[in-house]
Amino acid sequence: MLAVSQLTGGDCTHPCKVLYVFPIEELETDVVEIEAKLDKLVKLCSGMIEAGKAYITTNKHFVSGVRDLSQQCKKDEMISECLDKFGDSLQEMINYHMILFDQAQRSVRQQLHNFVKDDVRKFKETKKQFDKVREDMEISLVKNAQAPRHKPHEVEEATGTLTITRKCFRHLALDYVLQINVLQAKKKFEILDAMLSFMHAQYTFFQQGYSLLHELDPYMKKLATELDQLVIDSAVEKREMEHKHALIQQRVSPGDFSYDDSKVEFNVDAPNGVVMEGYLFKRASNAFKTWNRRWFSIQNSQLVYQKKLKDVLTVVVEDLRLCTVKPCEDIERRFCFEVVSPTKSCMLQADSEKLRQAWIQAVQASIASAYRESPDSYYIERLDRTASPSTSSIDSATDSRERSVKGESILQRVQSIPGNDQCCDCGQPDPRWASINLGILLCIECSGIHRSLGVHCSKVRSLTLDSWEPELLKLMCELGNSTMNQIYEAQCEELGLKKPTAGSSRQDKEAWIKVKYVEKKFLKKMPNGEALTENERKPRRWCVKKCQRNNSTTKAPTARRKYRHEAGNASPAMLSSGGHLPRPTPHAELSRACALHQTQGKLSASLERG
């Protein structure tokens, strides 16, 4: 069959004049192949666009990671600037990619898909109609040829059907040829326009990318130069560190690398408020007495710990002013020390003896620092609430005021004793603390040092905050700083040692107090030529005797009544009212102080053994 490419006008029944003829089967085959190829190309373009979107999403995540890294490296200006610039450039490239894939979707995918869907489908529908009319015309031709001569009626009917079918075939043939020509012409236009639009999008993408990277090129070259220098500097630093490492290994023996090399320094005036911190073992207060390793720290005048770095702090001692610390040698574990407060005690264990001493000194220094920084009045209410053995609870504001007035009178009376107007150990004026077993007055800092010695050496009490029994008050008035210094500093000048002053460091004061009261290096025995009675040189031994209980009507012995009468003169009421005890001569005062001190020492020892 021949296809007409151009028809001349005229009657439809006249034969058409053909200018170009070519096989229609070839055109139909070409259209089918074009349709298959275009469908495949559209699917491939869709796959490319989907892959591009996935790439853009992944690239966005990568840029987000670059910016997160830049935020993490804010302290290093060079790295932060580099990551910010590169992150911004990569984000621009992502935007260009999005424009490219959007253009590919509009030009290649959508345009070619519309061409296949509209034009090729219309051609295929026209072809179906043409094929049907062609079959009808062939049937009409067959019937017309079969019409007999002797039957004019059938001949006329066959001829009329053939004429009508032929006219319809010619009209559809013209439409079919028109669709073929239109499809062939539009095929070129659609394919070329789609690909040209896509290539323009590619050109724009790479042009924008080139412009972006061209602007970034000077910075990249500068960074490359700096990077080369950084590599050289890093190599030099690595060699120097390796050399130092080798020298240290040569100088230091393997035995020096012990676990005792941990940080043992403490700083009371640390900027962050942490005096000392580190790992300690803590004994639990449960029935099993288990030991757990925790991170301890001394901060804000408190002893706290936490299980992990970011856990909430657990307060062990709320106020270090109310506690004391002492080493513990009577338990099975080594390097243990105990922090004792009025309400509880906490057993801790360090990793070495050096660390234990460091922690003890840190706690003691923090106690002294807390006393210096906060006034005593701030802690009056807290001290009363703790109900320590040396204090009594206050139930009303009236009792508190009365107690304050009484404390001031006791302070004035005890400070009126010779030498009590300043600290017994450093000379700090207006001392407000006392050692009741030594009979001396102390300043805040020295009282903290005395407290660290333990109650077996010195038992500290406040003149203004604590309650005072008449017996203790009478003892304080009998002794005093001047008298006790004549005993405990008797050989100080002979040994050539210098007594610390109020401005001396805590370490100097602590060393002096330990030498003076613990080691007792300055004590001097009383010479035999002194005018002491036998009873004064040999203190009376204390013993417990069983006495027969007398009736209530029986009068007390004269000696006891006399003693009561004399002791009554030293009652707190008399002291607060301004009464004065008769002062003995200096020689007798010193002798009696020695006797009282020796007697008190034996009494304390017997009480501790009991």
XYZ file of C-alpha atoms in Angstrom:
610
model
C 0.000 0.000 0.000
C 1.175 3.505 -0.827
C 0.729 6.500 1.501
C -0.157 9.901 0.035
C 2.103 12.741 1.334
C 0.292 15.548 -0.455
C -3.161 15.602 -2.151
C -4.616 17.962 -4.719
C -8.035 19.420 -4.348
C -11.092 18.297 -6.424
C -13.966 15.890 -6.340
C -13.547 13.091 -3.909
C -14.572 10.573 -6.550
C -11.717 11.568 -8.804
C -8.431 9.782 -8.319
C -5.837 11.704 -6.248
C -2.619 12.914 -7.782
C 0.382 11.653 -5.738
C 3.478 13.835 -5.297
C 5.376 11.644 -2.747
C 4.758 8.001 -2.017
C 6.422 5.777 0.572
C 5.488 2.611 2.494
C 3.054 3.319 5.302
C 4.209 0.229 7.162
C 7.617 1.873 7.592
C 6.042 4.977 9.100
C 3.910 2.937 11.460
C 6.908 0.913 12.592
C 8.887 4.083 13.152
C 6.124 5.550 15.309
C 5.956 2.412 17.443
C 9.730 2.428 17.984
C 9.735 6.145 18.780
C 7.018 5.588 21.358
C 8.994 2.800 23.034
C 12.195 4.840 23.102
C 10.433 7.906 24.498
C 8.743 5.844 27.205
C 12.102 4.404 28.201
C 13.716 7.856 28.235
C 10.944 9.263 30.422
C 11.363 6.406 32.900
C 15.136 6.903 33.009
C 14.652 10.628 33.579
C 12.266 9.847 36.442
C 14.861 7.535 37.980
C 17.548 10.218 37.629
C 15.297 12.808 39.299
C 14.467 10.467 42.193
C 18.138 9.627 42.668
C 18.936 13.356 42.546
C 16.393 14.084 45.252
C 17.876 11.350 47.415
C 21.345 12.818 46.776
C 20.118 16.279 47.721
C 18.608 14.946 50.953
C 21.831 13.123 51.856
C 23.882 16.183 50.920
C 21.713 18.312 53.199
C 22.451 15.959 56.087
C 26.151 16.212 55.298
C 26.045 20.028 55.303
C 24.156 19.933 58.605
C 26.934 17.772 60.040
C 29.546 20.262 58.798
C 27.738 23.108 60.541
C 27.393 21.116 63.752
C 31.128 20.505 63.666
C 31.682 24.221 63.125
C 29.648 25.000 66.242
C 31.674 22.470 68.220
C 34.930 24.077 67.052
C 33.931 27.662 67.869
C 36.985 28.065 70.079
C 39.294 27.396 67.106
C 38.662 30.372 64.817
C 40.524 28.887 61.849
C 38.535 25.622 61.772
C 35.236 27.375 62.486
C 35.719 29.903 59.671
C 36.711 27.187 57.197
C 33.716 24.992 58.014
C 31.302 27.923 57.835
C 32.528 28.978 54.393
C 32.516 25.458 52.983
C 29.120 24.737 54.505
C 27.615 27.815 52.887
C 29.163 26.918 49.513
C 27.876 23.352 49.688
C 24.419 24.648 50.554
C 24.492 26.848 47.435
C 25.494 23.828 45.344
C 22.520 21.951 46.789
C 20.256 24.797 45.694
C 21.735 24.635 42.171
C 21.151 20.874 42.100
C 17.533 21.365 43.053
C 17.088 23.840 40.164
C 18.759 21.394 37.741
C 16.543 18.466 38.666
C 13.451 20.650 38.598
C 14.310 21.745 35.069
C 14.962 18.138 34.040
C 11.547 17.177 35.336
C 9.825 19.959 33.398
C 11.762 19.668 30.114
C 12.580 16.000 29.606
C 10.147 14.112 31.751
C 7.001 16.205 31.518
C 7.395 17.446 27.933
C 8.218 14.078 26.387
C 5.601 12.369 28.488
C 2.962 14.785 27.166
C 4.151 14.188 23.577
C 3.772 10.442 23.943
C 0.504 10.707 25.799
C -1.229 13.208 23.456
C 0.220 13.085 19.924
C 1.231 9.430 19.664
C -2.007 8.279 21.264
C -4.050 10.404 18.824
C -2.107 8.888 15.942
C -2.840 5.393 17.192
C -6.581 6.099 17.480
C -6.686 7.462 13.882
C -4.827 4.375 12.690
C -7.479 2.124 14.263
C -10.284 3.937 12.426
C -8.359 3.879 9.159
C -7.714 0.154 9.442
C -11.423 -0.497 10.065
C -12.586 1.557 7.034
C -9.944 -0.111 4.888
C -11.320 -3.506 5.803
C -14.841 -2.327 4.983
C -13.696 -1.076 1.569
C -12.052 -4.399 0.792
C -15.319 -6.184 1.660
C -17.256 -3.784 -0.601
C -14.830 -4.447 -3.438
C -15.319 -8.168 -3.036
C -19.150 -7.859 -3.060
C -19.047 -5.567 -6.098
C -16.927 -8.037 -8.025
C -19.262 -10.919 -7.141
C -22.479 -9.179 -8.356
C -24.001 -11.166 -11.349
C -24.873 -9.496 -14.674
C -28.383 -10.793 -14.865
C -29.281 -9.238 -11.532
C -29.198 -5.496 -11.989
C -30.605 -4.904 -8.554
C -27.623 -6.535 -6.762
C -25.184 -4.843 -9.116
C -26.625 -1.436 -8.309
C -26.583 -2.130 -4.561
C -22.977 -3.338 -4.621
C -21.868 -0.360 -6.647
C -23.549 2.115 -4.272
C -21.983 0.503 -1.169
C -18.543 0.546 -2.804
C -18.905 4.236 -3.667
C -19.885 5.227 -0.128
C -17.133 3.107 1.462
C -14.519 4.487 -0.935
C -15.463 8.090 -0.068
C -15.175 7.338 3.677
C -11.846 5.582 3.140
C -10.436 8.553 1.240
C -11.447 10.995 3.996
C -9.889 8.817 6.707
C -6.845 8.246 4.572
C -6.348 11.991 4.347
C -6.741 12.318 8.159
C -4.348 9.435 8.757
C -1.722 10.901 6.465
C -2.163 14.271 8.187
C -1.573 12.682 11.602
C 1.548 10.956 10.306
C 2.954 14.185 8.907
C 2.114 16.153 12.075
C 3.672 13.463 14.284
C 6.845 13.369 12.185
C 7.213 17.139 12.335
C 6.372 17.442 16.050
C 8.688 14.586 16.919
C 11.680 16.669 15.896
C 10.449 19.762 17.700
C 9.535 18.064 20.977
C 12.700 15.977 21.311
C 15.062 18.788 20.355
C 13.302 21.348 22.579
C 13.303 19.027 25.591
C 16.977 18.130 25.290
C 17.998 21.707 24.592
C 16.181 22.914 27.719
C 17.871 20.217 29.794
C 21.311 21.101 28.439
C 20.688 24.780 29.180
C 19.880 23.757 32.760
C 23.142 21.787 32.896
C 25.069 24.755 31.545
C 23.509 27.071 34.126
C 24.246 24.609 36.943
C 27.917 24.264 36.077
C 28.273 27.956 35.343
C 26.886 28.879 38.756
C 29.026 26.219 40.409
C 32.123 27.540 38.644
C 31.364 31.115 39.714
C 30.831 29.991 43.304
C 34.048 27.999 43.483
C 35.944 30.697 41.597
C 35.053 33.174 44.336
C 36.136 30.624 46.933
C 39.379 29.842 45.154
C 41.587 32.542 46.849
C 40.493 31.397 50.300
C 41.101 27.756 49.366
C 44.617 28.570 48.146
C 45.343 30.522 51.333
C 44.008 27.663 53.436
C 46.117 25.158 51.502
C 49.240 27.201 52.264
C 48.372 27.404 55.961
C 47.597 23.716 55.971
C 51.022 22.886 54.595
C 52.585 24.933 57.382
C 50.380 23.226 59.959
C 51.520 19.832 58.728
C 55.160 20.915 59.070
C 54.580 22.368 62.550
C 52.734 19.227 63.629
C 55.587 17.029 62.477
C 58.119 19.191 64.354
C 55.993 19.183 67.505
C 55.587 15.422 67.280
C 59.362 14.940 67.091
C 59.908 17.258 70.059
C 57.317 15.431 72.145
C 58.833 12.076 71.265
C 62.249 13.405 72.239
C 60.948 14.712 75.580
C 59.162 11.429 76.181
C 62.373 9.515 75.600
C 64.313 11.807 77.958
C 61.707 11.395 80.687
C 61.802 7.638 80.334
C 65.579 7.724 80.668
C 65.569 9.981 83.739
C 62.663 8.434 85.647
C 62.822 4.894 86.927
C 59.839 2.574 86.462
C 59.183 2.557 90.181
C 58.413 6.268 90.148
C 55.249 5.712 88.098
C 53.043 4.815 91.028
C 49.425 5.452 91.688
C 50.463 7.951 94.353
C 51.268 10.548 91.669
C 47.663 11.745 91.595
C 46.794 15.382 92.109
C 47.124 16.141 95.829
C 47.055 19.948 95.777
C 44.175 21.951 97.144
C 43.346 25.629 96.793
C 41.050 27.328 99.277
C 40.816 30.427 97.062
C 40.081 28.566 93.798
C 38.182 30.735 91.255
C 35.532 28.061 90.680
C 35.011 27.520 94.408
C 36.222 23.889 94.324
C 38.900 23.530 97.009
C 39.766 19.923 96.135
C 38.180 17.089 94.192
C 38.929 13.475 93.388
C 37.837 9.880 93.851
C 37.333 8.444 97.339
C 35.819 5.251 98.676
C 32.784 5.905 100.899
C 31.464 3.432 103.419
C 27.724 3.063 103.224
C 25.589 3.564 106.293
C 23.560 0.389 105.692
C 23.922 -2.852 107.569
C 26.362 -4.318 105.017
C 28.832 -1.391 105.314
C 29.720 -1.630 101.638
C 32.356 0.637 100.095
C 31.599 2.567 96.904
C 33.910 4.730 94.837
C 32.529 8.236 94.327
C 33.757 11.566 92.995
C 34.106 13.880 96.038
C 34.689 17.618 96.107
C 34.931 20.400 98.679
C 33.043 23.484 97.505
C 31.029 26.287 99.070
C 32.012 25.122 102.568
C 30.381 21.752 101.884
C 31.590 18.204 101.303
C 29.659 16.706 98.371
C 29.936 13.736 96.014
C 28.342 12.366 92.856
C 28.274 8.945 91.208
C 28.889 10.254 87.696
C 30.111 13.531 86.306
C 26.670 14.913 85.399
C 24.736 13.465 88.337
C 23.124 15.623 91.002
C 25.422 16.486 93.908
C 24.805 14.656 97.176
C 25.707 16.716 100.244
C 27.641 14.813 102.913
C 28.382 17.768 105.211
C 26.163 20.798 104.834
C 28.490 23.139 106.726
C 32.148 22.353 107.317
C 32.214 24.766 110.259
C 30.225 22.232 112.240
C 32.467 19.227 111.600
C 35.926 17.872 112.255
C 38.161 15.418 110.444
C 40.531 12.803 111.783
C 42.483 9.818 110.455
C 41.213 6.336 111.295
C 43.709 3.586 112.069
C 41.409 1.205 113.942
C 39.688 -0.326 110.899
C 40.866 -2.993 108.517
C 41.197 -0.789 105.437
C 44.178 1.504 104.929
C 44.287 5.249 104.241
C 40.915 5.908 105.918
C 39.744 9.112 107.559
C 36.475 10.214 109.108
C 34.509 13.438 108.739
C 32.398 13.931 111.860
C 29.494 16.374 112.066
C 27.046 16.937 114.963
C 24.450 14.675 113.341
C 26.440 11.964 111.549
C 29.871 10.731 110.531
C 31.216 9.685 107.151
C 34.028 7.157 106.728
C 36.164 7.740 103.629
C 39.192 6.008 102.113
C 41.851 7.538 99.870
C 44.086 5.715 97.415
C 47.309 6.471 99.280
C 48.652 8.015 102.447
C 49.632 11.165 100.574
C 46.101 11.601 99.301
C 44.636 10.990 102.736
C 46.790 13.700 104.285
C 45.908 16.035 101.444
C 42.174 15.503 101.968
C 42.483 15.993 105.727
C 44.412 19.221 105.226
C 41.911 20.398 102.606
C 38.982 19.856 104.987
C 40.820 21.648 107.789
C 41.708 24.554 105.519
C 38.109 24.788 104.330
C 36.893 24.892 107.929
C 39.242 27.762 108.716
C 38.287 29.574 105.519
C 34.589 29.232 106.333
C 35.195 30.812 109.737
C 37.055 33.716 108.166
C 34.474 34.401 105.471
C 31.245 34.106 107.547
C 30.459 35.830 110.849
C 29.683 33.774 113.930
C 26.177 35.199 114.267
C 25.195 33.602 110.967
C 25.579 30.159 112.478
C 23.944 30.675 115.882
C 20.593 29.237 114.873
C 22.176 26.365 112.937
C 24.444 25.439 115.833
C 21.481 25.378 118.183
C 19.504 23.085 115.877
C 22.315 20.531 115.669
C 21.959 19.777 119.419
C 25.622 18.887 119.846
C 26.809 17.502 123.208
C 28.234 20.887 124.170
C 25.118 22.931 123.294
C 21.486 23.015 124.326
C 18.453 23.688 122.141
C 16.659 27.048 122.288
C 12.891 27.017 122.300
C 12.009 30.686 122.114
C 13.346 34.061 121.000
C 13.458 35.219 124.632
C 15.769 32.345 125.614
C 17.985 33.198 122.651
C 18.355 36.829 123.754
C 19.022 35.826 127.349
C 21.600 33.331 126.185
C 23.304 35.947 124.023
C 23.536 38.371 126.937
C 24.863 35.622 129.188
C 27.416 34.646 126.546
C 28.672 38.203 126.320
C 29.089 38.369 130.111
C 31.000 35.070 130.127
C 33.172 36.346 127.289
C 33.985 39.560 129.145
C 34.731 37.721 132.383
C 37.028 35.109 130.843
C 38.774 37.687 128.659
C 39.562 39.721 131.746
C 42.008 37.018 132.880
C 45.630 38.082 132.181
C 46.700 37.087 128.693
C 43.155 36.225 127.549
C 42.709 39.437 125.581
C 44.538 37.805 122.670
C 44.912 34.329 121.187
C 47.121 32.029 123.203
C 48.986 30.735 120.127
C 49.143 33.574 117.575
C 48.249 36.767 119.461
C 45.073 37.571 117.488
C 43.063 40.099 119.588
C 39.550 39.435 120.930
C 39.521 35.612 120.940
C 36.059 34.035 121.201
C 36.911 30.322 121.348
C 38.317 28.264 124.189
C 40.022 24.919 124.762
C 38.289 23.672 127.887
C 40.847 20.976 128.721
C 43.768 23.392 128.292
C 42.106 26.449 129.827
C 43.128 28.863 127.058
C 41.384 31.246 124.632
C 41.876 30.963 120.884
C 40.999 32.796 117.690
C 38.843 31.214 114.980
C 41.730 29.899 112.900
C 43.658 28.431 115.806
C 40.466 26.878 117.172
C 40.045 25.056 113.859
C 43.590 23.716 114.178
C 42.945 22.637 117.761
C 39.751 20.897 116.659
C 41.712 18.911 114.074
C 44.003 17.570 116.819
C 41.116 15.600 118.288
C 39.280 15.897 121.592
C 41.971 13.838 123.309
C 44.373 16.752 122.788
C 42.104 19.814 122.764
C 38.362 20.181 123.152
C 37.163 23.450 121.615
C 34.089 25.367 122.731
C 32.666 28.777 121.861
C 32.467 31.472 124.523
C 29.390 33.030 122.926
C 27.508 30.139 121.345
C 27.845 27.264 123.816
C 26.546 26.672 127.326
C 29.078 26.749 130.153
C 28.919 24.727 133.353
C 30.094 26.495 136.527
C 32.941 23.998 136.986
C 34.329 24.640 133.493
C 33.994 28.375 133.934
C 35.831 28.250 137.251
C 38.623 26.227 135.609
C 38.942 28.774 132.783
C 39.230 31.575 135.334
C 41.837 29.660 137.334
C 44.108 29.067 134.327
C 44.314 31.510 131.378
C 46.667 32.129 128.469
C 49.514 33.684 130.424
C 49.626 30.879 132.968
C 49.435 28.074 130.393
C 52.025 29.696 128.133
C 54.443 29.771 131.064
C 54.065 25.981 131.151
C 53.821 25.043 127.484
C 56.329 27.673 126.238
C 58.809 27.435 129.090
C 61.771 26.482 126.878
C 60.714 28.327 123.730
C 63.348 31.030 124.045
C 66.052 28.525 124.954
C 65.366 26.505 121.821
C 65.406 29.649 119.684
C 62.013 29.054 118.058
C 59.864 31.969 116.950
C 56.206 32.039 117.905
C 53.806 32.733 115.020
C 51.825 35.937 114.848
C 48.281 36.748 113.723
C 49.548 37.367 110.184
C 51.411 34.062 109.898
C 50.229 31.380 107.514
C 47.997 28.547 108.642
C 50.786 26.050 108.021
C 53.106 27.890 110.433
C 50.393 28.081 113.082
C 49.512 24.415 112.661
C 53.157 23.346 112.977
C 53.607 25.477 116.110
C 50.447 24.127 117.774
C 51.396 20.499 117.091
C 54.895 21.005 118.489
C 53.513 22.879 121.491
C 50.600 20.677 122.539
C 51.085 17.283 120.860
C 54.854 16.854 121.028
C 55.167 19.161 124.105
C 58.708 20.154 123.241
C 58.640 23.376 125.243
C 57.644 21.861 128.619
C 60.093 22.332 131.474
C 60.164 20.323 134.659
C 59.799 22.238 137.912
C 63.112 22.563 139.752
C 63.514 20.805 143.088
C 64.473 24.009 144.836
C 61.046 25.603 144.368
C 59.060 26.207 147.509
C 56.385 23.657 146.781
C 54.692 21.551 149.340
C 54.700 17.817 149.058
C 51.036 17.836 148.177
C 51.597 20.398 145.423
C 54.482 18.441 143.877
C 52.580 15.193 143.977
C 49.048 15.588 142.702
C 46.415 13.677 144.514
C 45.262 10.460 142.901
C 41.637 10.183 141.959
C 39.683 7.144 143.068
C 36.105 6.064 143.562
C 35.032 5.160 147.101
C 31.744 3.753 148.222
C 30.214 6.099 150.758
C 27.406 5.305 153.161
C 24.242 7.231 152.362
C 23.189 9.477 155.252
C 19.695 10.481 156.143
C 18.327 13.637 154.654
C 18.309 15.246 158.085
C 21.990 14.645 158.580
C 23.995 17.787 158.120
C 26.780 17.895 155.614
C 30.307 17.879 156.974
C 31.864 21.167 157.755
C 34.547 20.763 155.125
C 31.921 20.092 152.436
C 29.879 23.115 153.506
C 33.010 25.196 153.391
C 33.799 23.943 149.918
C 30.309 24.690 148.742
C 30.531 28.152 150.194
C 33.818 28.828 148.431
C 32.649 27.340 145.148
C 29.498 29.374 145.267
C 31.590 32.483 144.814
C 32.417 31.353 141.267
C 28.881 30.825 140.062
C 27.912 32.246 136.677
C 25.655 34.792 138.329
C 28.528 36.155 140.375
C 30.814 36.198 137.334
C 28.279 37.957 135.145
C 27.568 40.550 137.850
C 31.173 41.590 137.914
C 32.404 39.654 140.921
C 36.143 38.895 141.040
C 37.927 35.857 142.316
C 40.894 36.498 144.546
C 44.087 36.155 142.527
C 46.970 34.218 144.115
C 50.618 35.185 143.824
C 52.322 34.417 140.502
C 54.391 31.608 141.993
C 51.453 29.916 143.672
C 49.333 30.500 140.565
C 51.847 28.719 138.358
C 52.173 25.804 140.760
C 48.426 25.397 141.075
C 47.995 25.573 137.306
C 50.512 22.740 136.883
C 48.685 20.666 139.458
C 45.305 21.361 137.882
C 46.597 20.569 134.429
C 48.216 17.297 135.470
C 45.102 16.277 137.391
C 42.886 17.121 134.472
C 45.096 15.110 132.090
C 44.881 12.019 134.306
C 41.138 12.472 134.631
C 40.697 12.723 130.855
C 42.829 9.613 130.336
C 40.843 7.626 132.870
C 37.585 8.737 131.276
C 38.806 7.718 127.830
C 39.856 4.267 129.094
C 36.498 3.910 130.817
